[in-house]
Amino acid sequence: MKKKTVILSLAGAAVVLGGFGLFGYEYSMLGQRFQALETEAFQLQEENASLNQQLDGKSSELKENISKVEEQEKYIAGQKDYVSELTQQIQEYAAKLPKEDADEESGEMEGTDDTDPYGETEQDPYPDLYAQEHGSGISENQKYVYLTFDDGPSELTPQVLDLLDEYGAKATFFVVCKNNEEYAEYLPEIVKRGHTLALHSYSHDYHTIYRSLDAFLEDYEKVFDWVKKETGYTPSLFRFPGGSNNGSSYVRKEIIQEMERRGFVYYDWNVSSGDGSNLTTTENIIDNICSNVGYIENPVVLMHDGTGKQATLNALPSVLKYLAEEGYEFRSLDKTLQPVQF
Ligand code: ZN
C-alpha cells in the first residue's frame, strides 16, 4: 500500500514538474514574440514618421509648383493680351496700306505681312480691286438707323427708292449681279439719290464663293466691275452672303484679312427683318424691326429688295413711319462708322 502511494506521489510530482516546464517554455516563447512585435512596432513607427516627413516635403513642393504654374498662367495671359494688341495694331496698319498701293499704276502690291497671299512675291491678279474712302460726321445727340437692302436690284428697287425719298431717308444697298443684270439701270439711281451702293456678291452661291479665297475674289471682282461700269462709282463696303459667319472659318478668316487689306469693309447686321424667308409676312417684318430697334444702339437693319420680296416692300411704309416718329435719322453706311460685324 505504501509503495503504491509513493509511486503515485512520484508520478504526480512528475506531471506537475512537466506542467511547470511546459508553462515556462510557453512563457519564454511568448516573451520573445512580444519583444519581436515591440521591435516591429517601433520600426513601423519610425517608418511612419519618415513617411510623414516625406509627405510634408511633397506637399510643400506641390504648393510651390502650383504657385509657379499660377505665375506662368498669369504671364501667358499677359502675353496673350499683348499679342492681341499687336495683332490689332498690325490690322489697323494693314488697313491703311492698300490706299497708297491703289494709287500706284503698276498694280504691284507691297506685302503688309508674310501671310499676304498677294504680297510682294506674287503679281496681284485683281490690281484695281481696291476701295475708296468716304464718310460723314455723326452727332452724339441724334438717334440713327441704318436700313440695308440685300440681293437687289430688282423690279422692287425703284419703289423702295421712292419710299425712302418720301422720308428723306438714306439707306445702303448690297447688290447682287447674277440674274439682276436687267435691273442695272437702278444702280446709278441708287448713287444719284444719295444712298450707299455696296457689294454683296456676283453669284450669291455659297458653295462657289466660300470654296477658297481665290474663288471669293474671282466672284467679288465680277460684281465690283459691274457696279463700276454701270455707275462709275467705286464701292468700299460689302456684305458676305449669309453673313460673315457663313462658310468655313479658315477660308472666311483668309477672305476677311485679304478684303480688309484691299480696303473693303464688311457689314453684318444687328436687327433682322426676318424677310430672308418667303414665309415671313408683312406684319412679321414690321414687328421684327419696330420691336427690336430700340434695344440696339445704331441699329443696322437687314432687309431684302430682291425679286419677290413684296412683303418687305409692303412693310416699308409702316417701318419708315414708325422709325421717323421715334426720332431716328435714316443714314447710309460708310467707312467712317464702326462696322457691325459678327
Ligand atoms: Zn443675300
CSV table of C-alpha atoms and ligand atoms in Angstrom, one decimal:
chain,number,residue,atom,x,y,z
A,1,MET,CA,0.0,0.0,0.0
A,2,LYS,CA,2.8,2.4,0.9
A,3,LYS,CA,4.7,1.5,-2.2
A,4,LYS,CA,1.8,2.3,-4.3
A,5,THR,CA,1.3,5.7,-2.6
A,6,VAL,CA,5.0,6.6,-3.2
A,7,ILE,CA,4.7,5.6,-6.9
A,8,LEU,CA,1.6,7.7,-7.3
A,9,SER,CA,3.1,10.6,-5.5
A,10,LEU,CA,6.2,10.4,-7.7
A,11,ALA,CA,4.0,10.3,-10.8
A,12,GLY,CA,2.0,13.2,-9.6
A,13,ALA,CA,5.2,15.2,-9.0
A,14,ALA,CA,6.5,14.3,-12.4
A,15,VAL,CA,3.2,15.6,-14.0
A,16,VAL,CA,3.3,18.8,-12.0
A,17,LEU,CA,7.0,19.4,-12.9
A,18,GLY,CA,6.3,18.6,-16.6
A,19,GLY,CA,3.4,21.0,-16.4
A,20,PHE,CA,5.6,23.8,-15.0
A,21,GLY,CA,8.3,23.1,-17.6
A,22,LEU,CA,5.9,23.3,-20.4
A,23,PHE,CA,4.4,26.5,-19.0
A,24,GLY,CA,7.9,28.0,-18.5
A,25,TYR,CA,8.7,27.2,-22.1
A,26,GLU,CA,5.5,28.7,-23.4
A,27,TYR,CA,6.1,31.8,-21.3
A,28,SER,CA,9.6,32.4,-22.7
A,29,MET,CA,8.3,31.9,-26.2
A,30,LEU,CA,5.6,34.5,-25.7
A,31,GLY,CA,8.2,36.8,-24.2
A,32,GLN,CA,10.3,36.5,-27.3
A,33,ARG,CA,7.3,37.0,-29.6
A,34,PHE,CA,6.3,40.1,-27.6
A,35,GLN,CA,9.8,41.6,-28.0
A,36,ALA,CA,9.7,40.9,-31.7
A,37,LEU,CA,6.4,42.6,-32.1
A,38,GLU,CA,7.6,45.5,-30.0
A,39,THR,CA,10.6,46.0,-32.3
A,40,GLU,CA,8.4,45.7,-35.3
A,41,ALA,CA,6.0,48.3,-33.9
A,42,PHE,CA,8.9,50.6,-33.2
A,43,GLN,CA,10.2,50.2,-36.7
A,44,LEU,CA,6.8,50.9,-38.2
A,45,GLN,CA,6.5,54.0,-36.0
A,46,GLU,CA,9.8,55.2,-37.3
A,47,GLU,CA,8.9,54.5,-40.9
A,48,ASN,CA,5.6,56.3,-40.4
A,49,ALA,CA,7.4,59.3,-39.1
A,50,SER,CA,9.7,59.4,-42.1
A,51,LEU,CA,6.8,58.9,-44.5
A,52,ASN,CA,5.0,61.8,-42.8
A,53,GLN,CA,8.1,63.9,-43.2
A,54,GLN,CA,8.3,63.0,-46.9
A,55,LEU,CA,4.6,63.8,-47.3
A,56,ASP,CA,5.1,67.2,-45.7
A,57,GLY,CA,8.0,67.8,-48.0
A,58,LYS,CA,6.0,66.7,-51.1
A,59,SER,CA,3.0,68.9,-50.2
A,60,SER,CA,5.1,72.0,-49.8
A,61,GLU,CA,6.8,71.1,-53.1
A,62,LEU,CA,3.3,70.8,-54.6
A,63,LYS,CA,2.3,74.1,-53.2
A,64,GLU,CA,5.4,75.7,-54.7
A,65,ASN,CA,4.6,74.1,-58.1
A,66,ILE,CA,1.0,75.3,-58.0
A,67,SER,CA,2.1,78.9,-57.3
A,68,LYS,CA,4.7,78.6,-60.1
A,69,VAL,CA,2.0,77.3,-62.5
A,70,GLU,CA,-0.3,80.2,-61.5
A,71,GLU,CA,2.6,82.6,-62.1
A,72,GLN,CA,3.1,81.1,-65.6
A,73,GLU,CA,-0.6,81.3,-66.4
A,74,LYS,CA,-0.6,85.0,-65.4
A,75,TYR,CA,2.4,85.5,-67.6
A,76,ILE,CA,0.8,83.7,-70.6
A,77,ALA,CA,-2.4,85.7,-70.2
A,78,GLY,CA,-0.4,88.9,-70.2
A,79,GLN,CA,1.4,87.7,-73.3
A,80,LYS,CA,-1.9,86.9,-75.0
A,81,ASP,CA,-3.2,90.4,-74.3
A,82,TYR,CA,0.0,91.8,-75.7
A,83,VAL,CA,-0.2,89.6,-78.9
A,84,SER,CA,-3.9,90.5,-79.5
A,85,GLU,CA,-3.0,94.2,-79.1
A,86,LEU,CA,-0.2,93.8,-81.6
A,87,THR,CA,-2.5,91.9,-84.0
A,88,GLN,CA,-4.9,94.8,-83.8
A,89,GLN,CA,-2.2,97.3,-84.4
A,90,ILE,CA,-1.0,95.2,-87.4
A,91,GLN,CA,-4.5,95.0,-88.8
A,92,GLU,CA,-5.0,98.7,-88.4
A,93,TYR,CA,-1.7,99.4,-90.1
A,94,ALA,CA,-2.5,96.9,-92.9
A,95,ALA,CA,-5.9,98.5,-93.5
A,96,LYS,CA,-4.2,101.8,-94.1
A,97,LEU,CA,-1.7,100.4,-96.6
A,98,PRO,CA,-3.9,99.5,-99.6
A,99,LYS,CA,-4.9,103.1,-100.2
A,100,GLU,CA,-1.3,104.0,-101.1
A,101,ASP,CA,-0.9,100.9,-103.1
A,102,ALA,CA,-4.1,101.5,-105.1
A,103,ASP,CA,-2.7,104.8,-106.4
A,104,GLU,CA,0.3,103.0,-107.9
A,105,GLU,CA,-0.3,102.2,-111.6
A,106,SER,CA,2.0,99.2,-111.6
A,107,GLY,CA,-0.5,97.2,-109.7
A,108,GLU,CA,2.3,95.7,-107.7
A,109,MET,CA,1.2,95.1,-104.1
A,110,GLU,CA,3.5,95.8,-101.2
A,111,GLY,CA,3.1,93.0,-98.7
A,112,THR,CA,1.8,94.0,-95.4
A,113,ASP,CA,3.0,90.8,-93.8
A,114,ASP,CA,4.3,87.4,-94.7
A,115,THR,CA,0.9,85.8,-94.8
A,116,ASP,CA,-0.3,88.0,-97.5
A,117,PRO,CA,-1.5,85.8,-100.4
A,118,TYR,CA,-0.9,88.6,-102.9
A,119,GLY,CA,2.2,90.1,-101.3
A,120,GLU,CA,5.5,91.2,-102.8
A,121,THR,CA,6.4,88.0,-104.5
A,122,GLU,CA,3.2,87.4,-106.5
A,123,GLN,CA,1.6,89.6,-109.1
A,124,ASP,CA,-1.9,90.7,-107.9
A,125,PRO,CA,-4.4,89.2,-110.3
A,126,TYR,CA,-7.0,91.9,-109.2
A,127,PRO,CA,-5.0,95.1,-109.4
A,128,ASP,CA,-7.8,97.6,-109.5
A,129,LEU,CA,-9.9,95.9,-106.8
A,130,TYR,CA,-9.3,98.5,-104.0
A,131,ALA,CA,-11.9,100.5,-102.0
A,132,GLN,CA,-12.1,104.3,-101.8
A,133,GLU,CA,-12.6,106.3,-98.6
A,134,HIS,CA,-15.6,108.4,-97.9
A,135,GLY,CA,-17.8,109.3,-94.9
A,136,SER,CA,-19.9,111.8,-93.0
A,137,GLY,CA,-20.0,113.0,-89.4
A,138,ILE,CA,-22.4,111.8,-86.8
A,139,SER,CA,-23.8,113.7,-83.8
A,140,GLU,CA,-24.0,112.3,-80.3
A,141,ASN,CA,-27.5,113.6,-79.6
A,142,GLN,CA,-29.1,112.0,-82.6
A,143,LYS,CA,-30.5,108.5,-83.0
A,144,TYR,CA,-29.5,106.9,-86.3
A,145,VAL,CA,-30.9,103.8,-88.0
A,146,TYR,CA,-29.2,102.1,-90.9
A,147,LEU,CA,-31.6,100.4,-93.3
A,148,THR,CA,-29.9,97.9,-95.6
A,149,PHE,CA,-31.3,96.1,-98.6
A,150,ASP,CA,-29.7,92.9,-99.9
A,151,ASP,CA,-29.9,90.9,-103.1
A,152,GLY,CA,-31.3,93.7,-105.4
A,153,PRO,CA,-31.6,95.5,-107.7
A,154,SER,CA,-34.9,94.1,-108.8
A,155,GLU,CA,-38.3,95.3,-110.1
A,156,LEU,CA,-38.9,96.4,-106.5
A,157,THR,CA,-35.9,98.7,-106.2
A,158,PRO,CA,-37.5,101.9,-107.8
A,159,GLN,CA,-40.4,101.6,-105.4
A,160,VAL,CA,-38.1,101.2,-102.4
A,161,LEU,CA,-36.1,104.3,-103.6
A,162,ASP,CA,-39.3,106.3,-103.9
A,163,LEU,CA,-40.5,105.4,-100.4
A,164,LEU,CA,-37.1,106.3,-98.9
A,165,ASP,CA,-37.3,109.7,-100.7
A,166,GLU,CA,-40.6,110.4,-99.0
A,167,TYR,CA,-38.8,110.3,-95.7
A,168,GLY,CA,-35.6,111.9,-96.9
A,169,ALA,CA,-34.2,108.5,-95.8
A,170,LYS,CA,-30.7,107.3,-96.8
A,171,ALA,CA,-30.0,103.6,-96.9
A,172,THR,CA,-27.5,101.0,-98.1
A,173,PHE,CA,-27.9,98.6,-101.0
A,174,PHE,CA,-25.8,95.4,-101.1
A,175,VAL,CA,-26.3,94.3,-104.6
A,176,VAL,CA,-26.0,91.0,-106.5
A,177,CYS,CA,-25.2,90.9,-110.2
A,178,LYS,CA,-26.2,87.4,-111.4
A,179,ASN,CA,-29.9,87.3,-112.6
A,180,ASN,CA,-30.2,91.0,-111.8
A,181,GLU,CA,-28.4,92.3,-114.9
A,182,GLU,CA,-31.7,93.6,-116.4
A,183,TYR,CA,-32.1,96.0,-113.5
A,184,ALA,CA,-28.6,97.5,-113.9
A,185,GLU,CA,-30.2,100.9,-114.6
A,186,TYR,CA,-31.2,101.2,-110.9
A,187,LEU,CA,-27.6,101.1,-109.8
A,188,PRO,CA,-26.8,104.7,-110.8
A,189,GLU,CA,-30.2,105.7,-109.5
A,190,ILE,CA,-29.2,104.4,-106.0
A,191,VAL,CA,-26.0,106.5,-106.1
A,192,LYS,CA,-27.8,109.5,-107.6
A,193,ARG,CA,-30.3,109.6,-104.7
A,194,GLY,CA,-27.5,109.6,-102.1
A,195,HIS,CA,-27.6,106.0,-100.9
A,196,THR,CA,-24.6,103.8,-100.4
A,197,LEU,CA,-24.1,101.4,-103.2
A,198,ALA,CA,-22.3,98.4,-101.7
A,199,LEU,CA,-21.5,94.9,-102.9
A,200,HIS,CA,-23.0,91.6,-101.8
A,201,SER,CA,-21.8,89.0,-104.4
A,202,TYR,CA,-21.8,88.2,-108.1
A,203,SER,CA,-23.4,84.7,-107.8
A,204,HIS,CA,-24.6,84.6,-104.2
A,205,ASP,CA,-23.7,80.9,-104.4
A,206,TYR,CA,-22.2,79.8,-101.0
A,207,HIS,CA,-20.7,76.7,-102.5
A,208,THR,CA,-18.8,78.7,-105.1
A,209,ILE,CA,-17.6,81.7,-103.2
A,210,TYR,CA,-16.6,80.1,-99.8
A,211,ARG,CA,-14.6,77.4,-101.5
A,212,SER,CA,-11.4,79.4,-101.3
A,213,LEU,CA,-10.0,82.9,-101.1
A,214,ASP,CA,-9.4,83.0,-104.8
A,215,ALA,CA,-12.9,81.7,-105.6
A,216,PHE,CA,-14.3,84.6,-103.4
A,217,LEU,CA,-12.2,87.3,-105.1
A,218,GLU,CA,-13.0,86.0,-108.6
A,219,ASP,CA,-16.7,86.2,-107.8
A,220,TYR,CA,-16.3,89.6,-106.0
A,221,GLU,CA,-14.3,91.2,-108.8
A,222,LYS,CA,-17.2,90.5,-111.2
A,223,VAL,CA,-19.8,92.4,-109.1
A,224,PHE,CA,-17.2,95.1,-108.4
A,225,ASP,CA,-16.5,95.6,-112.1
A,226,TRP,CA,-20.3,95.5,-112.9
A,227,VAL,CA,-21.1,98.3,-110.4
A,228,LYS,CA,-18.1,100.4,-111.5
A,229,LYS,CA,-19.0,100.0,-115.2
A,230,GLU,CA,-22.7,100.9,-114.6
A,231,THR,CA,-22.1,103.8,-112.2
A,232,GLY,CA,-18.5,105.0,-112.3
A,233,TYR,CA,-18.6,104.6,-108.6
A,234,THR,CA,-16.1,102.5,-106.7
A,235,PRO,CA,-17.8,100.6,-103.8
A,236,SER,CA,-16.0,100.2,-100.5
A,237,LEU,CA,-18.5,98.3,-98.4
A,238,PHE,CA,-19.7,94.7,-98.8
A,239,ARG,CA,-21.7,92.1,-97.0
A,240,PHE,CA,-21.0,88.4,-97.0
A,241,PRO,CA,-23.8,86.3,-98.5
A,242,GLY,CA,-25.4,84.7,-95.4
A,243,GLY,CA,-23.3,87.0,-93.1
A,244,SER,CA,-19.7,86.9,-92.1
A,245,ASN,CA,-20.2,83.7,-90.1
A,246,ASN,CA,-21.0,81.8,-93.2
A,247,GLY,CA,-18.5,79.4,-94.9
A,248,SER,CA,-15.6,77.5,-93.2
A,249,SER,CA,-13.9,79.6,-90.6
A,250,TYR,CA,-10.4,79.0,-92.1
A,251,VAL,CA,-11.4,80.4,-95.6
A,252,ARG,CA,-13.5,83.1,-94.0
A,253,LYS,CA,-10.6,84.4,-92.0
A,254,GLU,CA,-8.4,84.4,-95.0
A,255,ILE,CA,-11.0,86.3,-97.1
A,256,ILE,CA,-11.6,88.9,-94.4
A,257,GLN,CA,-7.9,89.5,-94.0
A,258,GLU,CA,-7.4,89.9,-97.7
A,259,MET,CA,-10.5,92.1,-98.3
A,260,GLU,CA,-9.5,94.3,-95.4
A,261,ARG,CA,-6.0,94.6,-96.9
A,262,ARG,CA,-7.7,95.8,-100.1
A,263,GLY,CA,-9.5,98.5,-98.0
A,264,PHE,CA,-13.0,96.9,-98.1
A,265,VAL,CA,-15.2,97.0,-95.0
A,266,TYR,CA,-17.8,94.3,-94.4
A,267,TYR,CA,-21.0,94.9,-92.6
A,268,ASP,CA,-23.3,92.4,-90.9
A,269,TRP,CA,-26.4,93.5,-89.1
A,270,ASN,CA,-27.9,93.6,-85.6
A,271,VAL,CA,-31.6,93.8,-86.4
A,272,SER,CA,-33.1,91.3,-88.8
A,273,SER,CA,-36.4,91.9,-90.5
A,274,GLY,CA,-36.7,88.1,-91.0
A,275,ASP,CA,-37.6,88.6,-94.6
A,276,GLY,CA,-34.9,86.2,-95.8
A,277,SER,CA,-37.7,83.6,-95.6
A,278,ASN,CA,-40.6,84.0,-98.0
A,279,LEU,CA,-42.9,82.8,-95.2
A,280,THR,CA,-42.4,86.0,-93.3
A,281,THR,CA,-45.4,88.2,-93.5
A,282,THR,CA,-45.5,92.0,-93.9
A,283,GLU,CA,-46.8,92.2,-90.2
A,284,ASN,CA,-43.9,90.0,-89.1
A,285,ILE,CA,-41.4,92.3,-90.8
A,286,ILE,CA,-42.8,95.4,-89.3
A,287,ASP,CA,-42.9,93.8,-85.8
A,288,ASN,CA,-39.3,92.3,-86.1
A,289,ILE,CA,-37.9,95.7,-86.9
A,290,CYS,CA,-40.0,98.0,-84.8
A,291,SER,CA,-39.9,96.0,-81.6
A,292,ASN,CA,-36.1,95.4,-81.8
A,293,VAL,CA,-34.5,98.7,-82.9
A,294,GLY,CA,-35.0,100.3,-79.5
A,295,TYR,CA,-32.7,97.7,-77.8
A,296,ILE,CA,-29.8,98.4,-80.2
A,297,GLU,CA,-27.5,101.4,-80.4
A,298,ASN,CA,-27.2,102.5,-84.1
A,299,PRO,CA,-29.3,99.6,-85.4
A,300,VAL,CA,-28.3,98.2,-88.8
A,301,VAL,CA,-31.4,96.6,-90.2
A,302,LEU,CA,-31.3,93.7,-92.6
A,303,MET,CA,-33.9,93.7,-95.4
A,304,HIS,CA,-34.1,92.5,-98.9
A,305,ASP,CA,-35.1,94.2,-102.2
A,306,GLY,CA,-34.5,91.1,-104.4
A,307,THR,CA,-37.1,89.7,-106.8
A,308,GLY,CA,-40.2,88.5,-105.0
A,309,LYS,CA,-39.7,90.4,-101.7
A,310,GLN,CA,-43.1,92.1,-102.0
A,311,ALA,CA,-43.7,91.6,-98.2
A,312,THR,CA,-40.7,93.8,-97.4
A,313,LEU,CA,-41.9,96.5,-99.8
A,314,ASN,CA,-45.3,96.4,-98.2
A,315,ALA,CA,-43.8,96.7,-94.8
A,316,LEU,CA,-41.5,99.6,-95.6
A,317,PRO,CA,-44.1,102.5,-95.3
A,318,SER,CA,-45.0,101.4,-91.8
A,319,VAL,CA,-41.4,100.8,-90.8
A,320,LEU,CA,-40.3,104.3,-92.1
A,321,LYS,CA,-43.2,106.0,-90.4
A,322,TYR,CA,-42.6,104.3,-87.0
A,323,LEU,CA,-38.8,105.0,-87.1
A,324,ALA,CA,-39.3,108.6,-88.2
A,325,GLU,CA,-41.8,109.1,-85.3
A,326,GLU,CA,-39.3,107.6,-82.9
A,327,GLY,CA,-36.9,110.3,-83.9
A,328,TYR,CA,-34.5,108.2,-85.9
A,329,GLU,CA,-32.5,109.7,-88.7
A,330,PHE,CA,-32.1,107.3,-91.6
A,331,ARG,CA,-28.5,107.1,-92.7
A,332,SER,CA,-26.5,105.1,-95.2
A,333,LEU,CA,-23.4,103.2,-94.1
A,334,ASP,CA,-19.9,104.4,-94.8
A,335,LYS,CA,-16.4,103.6,-94.0
A,336,THR,CA,-16.1,106.0,-91.1
A,337,LEU,CA,-18.6,104.1,-89.0
A,338,GLN,CA,-17.6,101.4,-86.6
A,339,PRO,CA,-18.8,98.4,-88.7
A,340,VAL,CA,-21.3,95.9,-87.2
A,341,GLN,CA,-19.6,92.5,-87.6
A,342,PHE,CA,-20.4,89.1,-86.1
B,1,ZN,ZN,-28.1,87.9,-99.7
